[in-house]
């Protein structure tokens, strides 16, 4: 007899409410504990309850203790923070699986500089870019660049660390904002200056066990805060799906040139662990053959020369989860692809 799932779900947004609602409908799920949760996860379903207040999503020692007390046998981190800080390794040591990537693989979201170099190493189509670790280096790059650019904080900034200047003066001001004024703290210690792409922006969410992947329906997200695709970038104002922006042939091309090379690249580079501060053990940057496990949400631009990758999120996007998960009851279901791995 298979043990029913007792799940710890980490997060407090609409994404976590959508995940909890979807999971609660499965006969395989016995109980879902949400930390910190929200009003939606606190009401309406006897399978779902919020955990005790005061436990941080990155207080891994307390989360492990709570999980042992409640006999949790699966952890699902909804937001990026616990993933990037290495929750997978903490729970793996205790024999509790985490549906999410290792700390090493999470650098694909946690460091845009790392992600762009990863794309280059694996010939994944993306915009031209320049990684800069000082403001002086960035100003020097801007003097040589002959195209409109986007300036991005490399670290996590809640979707708000992307500036879209339109003049040379604004280019330099964007660098000054992120690297000197530092409204997002150390997220702006390094930046990416990136060629501005034009076209339709779409998002694709997939799940992977490291040897295969399954695609959710394609969605189109609205990230800028004002109507008409104007104003500052946000973590996401909303998504609609499914969209008819992509043909089956285009989805196949994206899968072959972007999605499959991503999963294969993670496995080939062995992004198992990066050095951690766990009190009882440390680990190396690379461990051969460690696969990706979890969600990836990729942002793409459909340019005149084909699809180009903008960014990785190593978890379900918030508006994407709220839009895509309800579609699982309809005709649109995740499409599984094997990608030639043992």
Short mmCIF file of C-alpha atoms in Angstrom, two decimals:
data_model
loop_
_atom_site.label_atom_id
_atom_site.label_comp_id
_atom_site.label_asym_id
_atom_site.label_seq_id
_atom_site.Cartn_x
_atom_site.Cartn_y
_atom_site.Cartn_z
CA UNK A 1 0.00 0.00 0.00
CA UNK A 2 1.39 3.40 -1.00
CA UNK A 3 1.63 5.96 1.80
CA UNK A 4 -0.55 8.96 1.17
CA UNK A 5 1.25 12.26 0.86
CA UNK A 6 1.64 14.64 3.76
CA UNK A 7 2.95 17.79 2.12
CA UNK A 8 4.71 20.88 3.45
CA UNK A 9 3.99 23.75 1.03
CA UNK A 10 6.10 26.89 1.49
CA UNK A 11 4.80 30.30 0.46
CA UNK A 12 2.05 32.84 1.05
CA UNK A 13 0.82 33.92 -2.39
CA UNK A 14 -1.88 33.07 -4.87
CA UNK A 15 0.51 30.50 -6.33
CA UNK A 16 0.55 28.54 -3.08
CA UNK A 17 -3.24 28.73 -2.77
CA UNK A 18 -3.55 27.36 -6.33
CA UNK A 19 -1.05 24.57 -5.62
CA UNK A 20 -2.76 23.63 -2.35
CA UNK A 21 -6.20 23.62 -3.99
CA UNK A 22 -4.98 21.45 -6.86
CA UNK A 23 -3.09 18.99 -4.66
CA UNK A 24 -5.95 18.67 -2.17
CA UNK A 25 -8.19 17.20 -4.87
CA UNK A 26 -5.93 14.19 -5.32
CA UNK A 27 -6.82 10.97 -3.46
CA UNK A 28 -3.07 10.45 -3.02
CA UNK A 29 -2.84 13.48 -0.73
CA UNK A 30 -3.73 13.15 2.94
CA UNK A 31 -2.71 16.55 4.35
CA UNK A 32 -1.14 19.84 3.24
CA UNK A 33 0.58 22.16 5.70
CA UNK A 34 1.19 25.70 4.40
CA UNK A 35 3.92 27.91 5.88
CA UNK A 36 3.21 30.73 6.23
CA UNK A 37 0.11 30.29 4.05
CA UNK A 38 -2.63 32.89 3.65
CA UNK A 39 -6.35 33.45 4.14
CA UNK A 40 -7.20 31.21 1.21
CA UNK A 41 -5.21 28.25 2.50
CA UNK A 42 -6.66 28.72 6.00
CA UNK A 43 -10.26 28.07 4.98
CA UNK A 44 -12.44 25.85 2.88
CA UNK A 45 -10.71 22.44 2.87
CA UNK A 46 -10.13 20.02 5.71
CA UNK A 47 -6.99 18.70 3.97
CA UNK A 48 -5.29 22.11 4.09
CA UNK A 49 -4.12 24.04 7.12
CA UNK A 50 -1.65 26.80 7.81
CA UNK A 51 1.34 25.95 9.96
CA UNK A 52 2.31 27.85 13.11
CA UNK A 53 3.06 31.53 12.68
CA UNK A 54 6.58 32.77 13.16
CA UNK A 55 8.43 30.10 11.17
CA UNK A 56 10.41 31.62 8.31
CA UNK A 57 10.51 29.84 4.95
CA UNK A 58 14.31 29.83 5.24
CA UNK A 59 14.54 28.65 8.86
CA UNK A 60 15.34 25.18 7.64
CA UNK A 61 16.11 23.70 11.07
CA UNK A 62 12.65 24.61 12.39
CA UNK A 63 11.00 23.48 9.16
CA UNK A 64 12.70 20.09 9.47
CA UNK A 65 11.53 19.76 13.09
CA UNK A 66 7.97 20.70 12.12
CA UNK A 67 8.02 18.21 9.25
CA UNK A 68 9.15 15.39 11.50
CA UNK A 69 6.42 16.19 14.03
CA UNK A 70 3.75 16.17 11.33
CA UNK A 71 5.16 13.15 9.45
CA UNK A 72 5.64 15.19 6.27
CA UNK A 73 6.90 13.06 3.37
CA UNK A 74 7.12 15.70 0.61
CA UNK A 75 8.18 19.36 0.62
CA UNK A 76 7.14 21.77 -2.14
CA UNK A 77 8.75 25.23 -1.98
CA UNK A 78 6.50 27.68 -3.81
CA UNK A 79 8.71 30.75 -3.82
CA UNK A 80 12.30 31.13 -4.94
CA UNK A 81 13.89 32.17 -1.65
CA UNK A 82 14.07 28.76 0.11
CA UNK A 83 15.13 27.08 -3.15
CA UNK A 84 17.99 29.51 -3.78
CA UNK A 85 19.13 29.23 -0.16
CA UNK A 86 19.41 25.44 -0.37
CA UNK A 87 16.34 23.82 1.17
CA UNK A 88 16.73 20.70 -0.98
CA UNK A 89 19.95 19.61 0.72
CA UNK A 90 18.66 20.15 4.26
CA UNK A 91 15.64 17.91 3.78
CA UNK A 92 17.48 15.38 1.63
CA UNK A 93 19.82 14.76 4.58
CA UNK A 94 16.75 13.92 6.67
CA UNK A 95 15.32 11.57 4.05
CA UNK A 96 12.44 13.89 3.11
CA UNK A 97 12.19 14.59 -0.65
CA UNK A 98 11.85 18.14 -1.95
CA UNK A 99 10.10 18.87 -5.22
CA UNK A 100 12.57 21.52 -6.26
CA UNK A 101 16.12 21.85 -7.56
CA UNK A 102 19.40 21.85 -5.71
CA UNK A 103 21.03 25.06 -4.56
CA UNK A 104 23.48 24.78 -7.44
CA UNK A 105 20.77 24.48 -10.09
CA UNK A 106 18.82 27.29 -8.43
CA UNK A 107 21.57 29.69 -9.50
CA UNK A 108 19.79 29.73 -12.86
CA UNK A 109 17.31 32.05 -11.15
CA UNK A 110 19.41 33.39 -8.30
CA UNK A 111 22.12 34.82 -10.58
CA UNK A 112 21.24 36.25 -13.97
CA UNK A 113 24.96 36.49 -14.74
CA UNK A 114 25.34 32.75 -14.10
CA UNK A 115 22.21 31.99 -16.14
CA UNK A 116 23.39 33.96 -19.18
CA UNK A 117 26.76 32.21 -19.13
CA UNK A 118 24.97 28.86 -18.82
CA UNK A 119 22.89 29.69 -21.91
CA UNK A 120 26.05 30.57 -23.81
CA UNK A 121 27.81 27.35 -22.77
CA UNK A 122 24.92 25.25 -24.04
CA UNK A 123 24.18 27.25 -27.22
CA UNK A 124 20.72 28.25 -26.00
CA UNK A 125 19.46 31.21 -28.06
CA UNK A 126 19.29 34.41 -26.03
CA UNK A 127 19.97 38.13 -26.37
CA UNK A 128 23.52 39.46 -26.56
CA UNK A 129 24.70 40.34 -23.07
CA UNK A 130 27.49 41.81 -20.98
CA UNK A 131 27.99 40.76 -17.34
CA UNK A 132 29.44 43.51 -15.15
CA UNK A 133 30.67 43.38 -11.56
CA UNK A 134 31.46 47.10 -11.10
CA UNK A 135 29.80 50.32 -12.20
CA UNK A 136 32.98 51.36 -14.02
CA UNK A 137 32.96 48.13 -16.02
CA UNK A 138 29.30 48.71 -16.89
CA UNK A 139 29.89 52.29 -18.03
CA UNK A 140 32.76 51.08 -20.22
CA UNK A 141 30.51 48.44 -21.79
CA UNK A 142 27.79 50.98 -22.49
CA UNK A 143 30.27 53.16 -24.37
CA UNK A 144 30.88 50.28 -26.80
CA UNK A 145 27.35 48.90 -27.21
CA UNK A 146 25.54 49.85 -30.40
CA UNK A 147 21.98 48.67 -29.61
CA UNK A 148 19.13 49.49 -27.20
CA UNK A 149 19.60 47.67 -23.90
CA UNK A 150 17.90 46.41 -20.77
CA UNK A 151 19.80 46.68 -17.47
CA UNK A 152 19.16 43.91 -14.93
CA UNK A 153 20.21 43.25 -11.36
CA UNK A 154 21.80 39.81 -11.32
CA UNK A 155 20.35 38.72 -7.98
CA UNK A 156 16.81 38.26 -6.71
CA UNK A 157 14.82 41.49 -6.71
CA UNK A 158 11.23 40.27 -6.70
CA UNK A 159 10.87 40.80 -10.44
CA UNK A 160 11.57 44.52 -10.04
CA UNK A 161 15.30 44.68 -10.77
CA UNK A 162 14.90 45.13 -14.53
CA UNK A 163 15.27 48.67 -15.88
CA UNK A 164 14.43 49.62 -19.45
CA UNK A 165 16.25 52.84 -20.35
CA UNK A 166 15.66 54.51 -23.70
CA UNK A 167 18.61 56.94 -24.05
CA UNK A 168 22.38 56.75 -23.40
CA UNK A 169 21.89 58.99 -20.38
CA UNK A 170 19.20 56.69 -19.00
CA UNK A 171 21.48 53.69 -19.61
CA UNK A 172 24.11 55.15 -17.29
CA UNK A 173 21.45 56.22 -14.80
CA UNK A 174 20.14 52.64 -14.68
CA UNK A 175 23.61 51.35 -13.81
CA UNK A 176 23.95 54.03 -11.13
CA UNK A 177 20.58 53.08 -9.65
CA UNK A 178 21.25 49.35 -9.41
CA UNK A 179 24.95 49.36 -8.49
CA UNK A 180 25.46 52.60 -6.55
CA UNK A 181 22.10 53.44 -4.99
CA UNK A 182 21.31 49.71 -4.58
CA UNK A 183 17.54 49.78 -3.96
CA UNK A 184 17.64 45.96 -4.12
CA UNK A 185 20.72 45.57 -1.97
CA UNK A 186 23.29 42.98 -3.00
CA UNK A 187 21.04 41.81 -5.84
CA UNK A 188 22.63 44.71 -7.74
CA UNK A 189 26.24 43.89 -6.85
CA UNK A 190 26.47 42.41 -10.35
CA UNK A 191 24.35 43.36 -13.32
CA UNK A 192 23.57 42.12 -16.80
CA UNK A 193 23.40 44.60 -19.67
CA UNK A 194 21.32 42.89 -22.32
CA UNK A 195 20.30 43.63 -25.87
CA UNK A 196 16.67 44.78 -25.96
CA UNK A 197 14.58 42.22 -27.83
CA UNK A 198 11.30 42.92 -29.60
CA UNK A 199 8.42 40.55 -30.23
CA UNK A 200 5.73 38.72 -28.28
CA UNK A 201 6.78 37.71 -24.78
CA UNK A 202 5.46 34.35 -23.63
CA UNK A 203 6.03 32.02 -20.70
CA UNK A 204 6.31 28.25 -20.67
CA UNK A 205 6.14 26.19 -17.50
CA UNK A 206 7.40 22.63 -17.32
CA UNK A 207 8.06 19.94 -14.75
CA UNK A 208 11.05 17.65 -14.97
CA UNK A 209 12.49 14.64 -13.18
CA UNK A 210 15.84 15.17 -14.88
CA UNK A 211 15.27 12.68 -17.69
CA UNK A 212 11.96 13.83 -19.13
CA UNK A 213 9.85 16.95 -19.12
CA UNK A 214 6.15 17.78 -19.31
CA UNK A 215 4.88 21.10 -20.63
CA UNK A 216 1.93 23.05 -19.31
CA UNK A 217 -0.15 25.08 -21.80
CA UNK A 218 1.63 28.16 -23.11
CA UNK A 219 0.69 31.42 -21.41
CA UNK A 220 1.29 35.08 -22.07
CA UNK A 221 2.12 37.17 -19.05
CA UNK A 222 1.84 40.87 -18.34
CA UNK A 223 4.84 41.97 -16.29
CA UNK A 224 4.76 45.75 -16.59
CA UNK A 225 2.61 47.64 -14.15
CA UNK A 226 0.57 49.87 -16.48
CA UNK A 227 -1.78 49.31 -19.40
CA UNK A 228 -0.30 49.08 -22.87
CA UNK A 229 2.81 47.22 -21.64
CA UNK A 230 4.19 50.37 -19.99
CA UNK A 231 5.59 51.27 -16.61
CA UNK A 232 7.95 49.42 -14.30
CA UNK A 233 8.49 45.67 -14.35
CA UNK A 234 6.84 43.57 -11.65
CA UNK A 235 6.88 39.95 -10.60
CA UNK A 236 3.80 39.51 -12.79
CA UNK A 237 0.50 41.38 -13.12
CA UNK A 238 -1.31 38.42 -14.66
CA UNK A 239 -1.29 35.65 -17.26
CA UNK A 240 -3.77 34.34 -19.78
CA UNK A 241 -3.67 30.80 -21.13
CA UNK A 242 -3.87 28.86 -23.29
CA UNK A 243 -2.72 31.23 -26.00
CA UNK A 244 -2.66 30.69 -29.75
CA UNK A 245 0.53 32.72 -30.18
CA UNK A 246 2.57 29.57 -30.83
CA UNK A 247 2.05 26.82 -33.37
CA UNK A 248 2.86 23.18 -32.63
CA UNK A 249 5.99 23.59 -34.77
CA UNK A 250 7.15 26.59 -32.73
CA UNK A 251 6.59 24.75 -29.45
CA UNK A 252 8.62 21.84 -30.81
CA UNK A 253 11.43 24.24 -31.79
CA UNK A 254 11.44 25.80 -28.32
CA UNK A 255 11.54 22.36 -26.75
CA UNK A 256 14.46 21.22 -28.90
CA UNK A 257 16.55 24.42 -28.75
CA UNK A 258 15.82 25.77 -25.25
CA UNK A 259 14.03 23.40 -22.87
CA UNK A 260 15.82 20.12 -23.57
CA UNK A 261 19.30 21.74 -23.66
CA UNK A 262 18.53 23.32 -20.29
CA UNK A 263 17.70 20.04 -18.57
CA UNK A 264 20.61 18.25 -20.26
CA UNK A 265 22.99 21.08 -19.38
CA UNK A 266 22.10 20.94 -15.70
CA UNK A 267 22.71 17.22 -15.67
CA UNK A 268 25.98 17.43 -17.61
CA UNK A 269 27.36 20.16 -15.36
CA UNK A 270 26.21 18.28 -12.28
CA UNK A 271 24.72 21.22 -10.40
CA UNK A 272 24.13 19.22 -7.27
CA UNK A 273 25.40 21.56 -4.59
CA UNK A 274 27.30 24.74 -3.98
CA UNK A 275 29.14 25.38 -0.76
CA UNK A 276 26.66 25.77 2.08
CA UNK A 277 26.82 26.81 5.72
CA UNK A 278 25.05 23.81 7.21
CA UNK A 279 26.64 23.29 10.65
CA UNK A 280 27.48 19.63 10.09
CA UNK A 281 28.53 19.32 6.48
CA UNK A 282 29.67 21.18 3.38
CA UNK A 283 29.61 20.21 -0.26
CA UNK A 284 31.23 21.04 -3.54
CA UNK A 285 29.93 23.04 -6.47
CA UNK A 286 29.71 20.07 -8.80
CA UNK A 287 28.62 16.48 -8.37
CA UNK A 288 28.46 14.52 -11.61
CA UNK A 289 25.11 13.46 -12.99
CA UNK A 290 22.73 15.25 -10.60
CA UNK A 291 19.42 15.84 -12.43
CA UNK A 292 16.98 18.72 -12.17
CA UNK A 293 13.82 17.98 -10.19
CA UNK A 294 10.91 20.41 -10.07
CA UNK A 295 9.27 23.23 -11.98
CA UNK A 296 10.94 25.58 -14.44
CA UNK A 297 9.12 28.63 -15.76
CA UNK A 298 10.95 30.23 -18.68
CA UNK A 299 10.36 33.65 -20.16
CA UNK A 300 10.80 33.82 -23.93
CA UNK A 301 10.71 36.48 -26.61
CA UNK A 302 9.40 35.42 -30.01
CA UNK A 303 11.67 37.53 -32.20
CA UNK A 304 11.81 37.75 -35.99
CA UNK A 305 14.81 35.40 -35.90
CA UNK A 306 13.14 32.83 -33.67
CA UNK A 307 12.52 32.23 -29.96
CA UNK A 308 15.08 33.58 -27.51
CA UNK A 309 15.32 32.84 -23.81
CA UNK A 310 14.99 35.80 -21.46
CA UNK A 311 15.14 34.21 -18.02
CA UNK A 312 14.71 31.13 -15.86
CA UNK A 313 12.51 30.77 -12.81
CA UNK A 314 13.21 27.51 -10.97
CA UNK A 315 9.69 27.31 -9.54
CA UNK A 316 6.13 27.87 -10.70
CA UNK A 317 5.43 31.51 -11.48
CA UNK A 318 2.77 33.09 -9.26
CA UNK A 319 0.25 34.27 -11.87
CA UNK A 320 1.16 31.25 -14.03
CA UNK A 321 0.16 28.82 -11.27
CA UNK A 322 -3.16 30.57 -10.70
CA UNK A 323 -3.94 30.39 -14.42
CA UNK A 324 -2.48 27.06 -15.51
CA UNK A 325 -3.34 24.70 -12.66
CA UNK A 326 -7.12 25.02 -13.16
CA UNK A 327 -6.60 23.96 -16.79
CA UNK A 328 -5.53 20.49 -15.66
CA UNK A 329 -9.21 19.54 -15.48
CA UNK A 330 -9.82 20.58 -19.06
CA UNK A 331 -8.50 19.51 -22.42
CA UNK A 332 -5.13 21.17 -21.88
CA UNK A 333 -2.78 18.85 -19.99
CA UNK A 334 0.99 18.79 -19.51
CA UNK A 335 2.64 17.18 -22.52
CA UNK A 336 5.43 14.74 -21.65
CA UNK A 337 8.67 14.57 -23.64
CA UNK A 338 11.50 12.11 -23.07
CA UNK A 339 14.80 13.83 -23.78
CA UNK A 340 17.19 10.99 -24.36
CA UNK A 341 18.66 10.53 -20.90
CA UNK A 342 19.16 7.29 -19.02
#
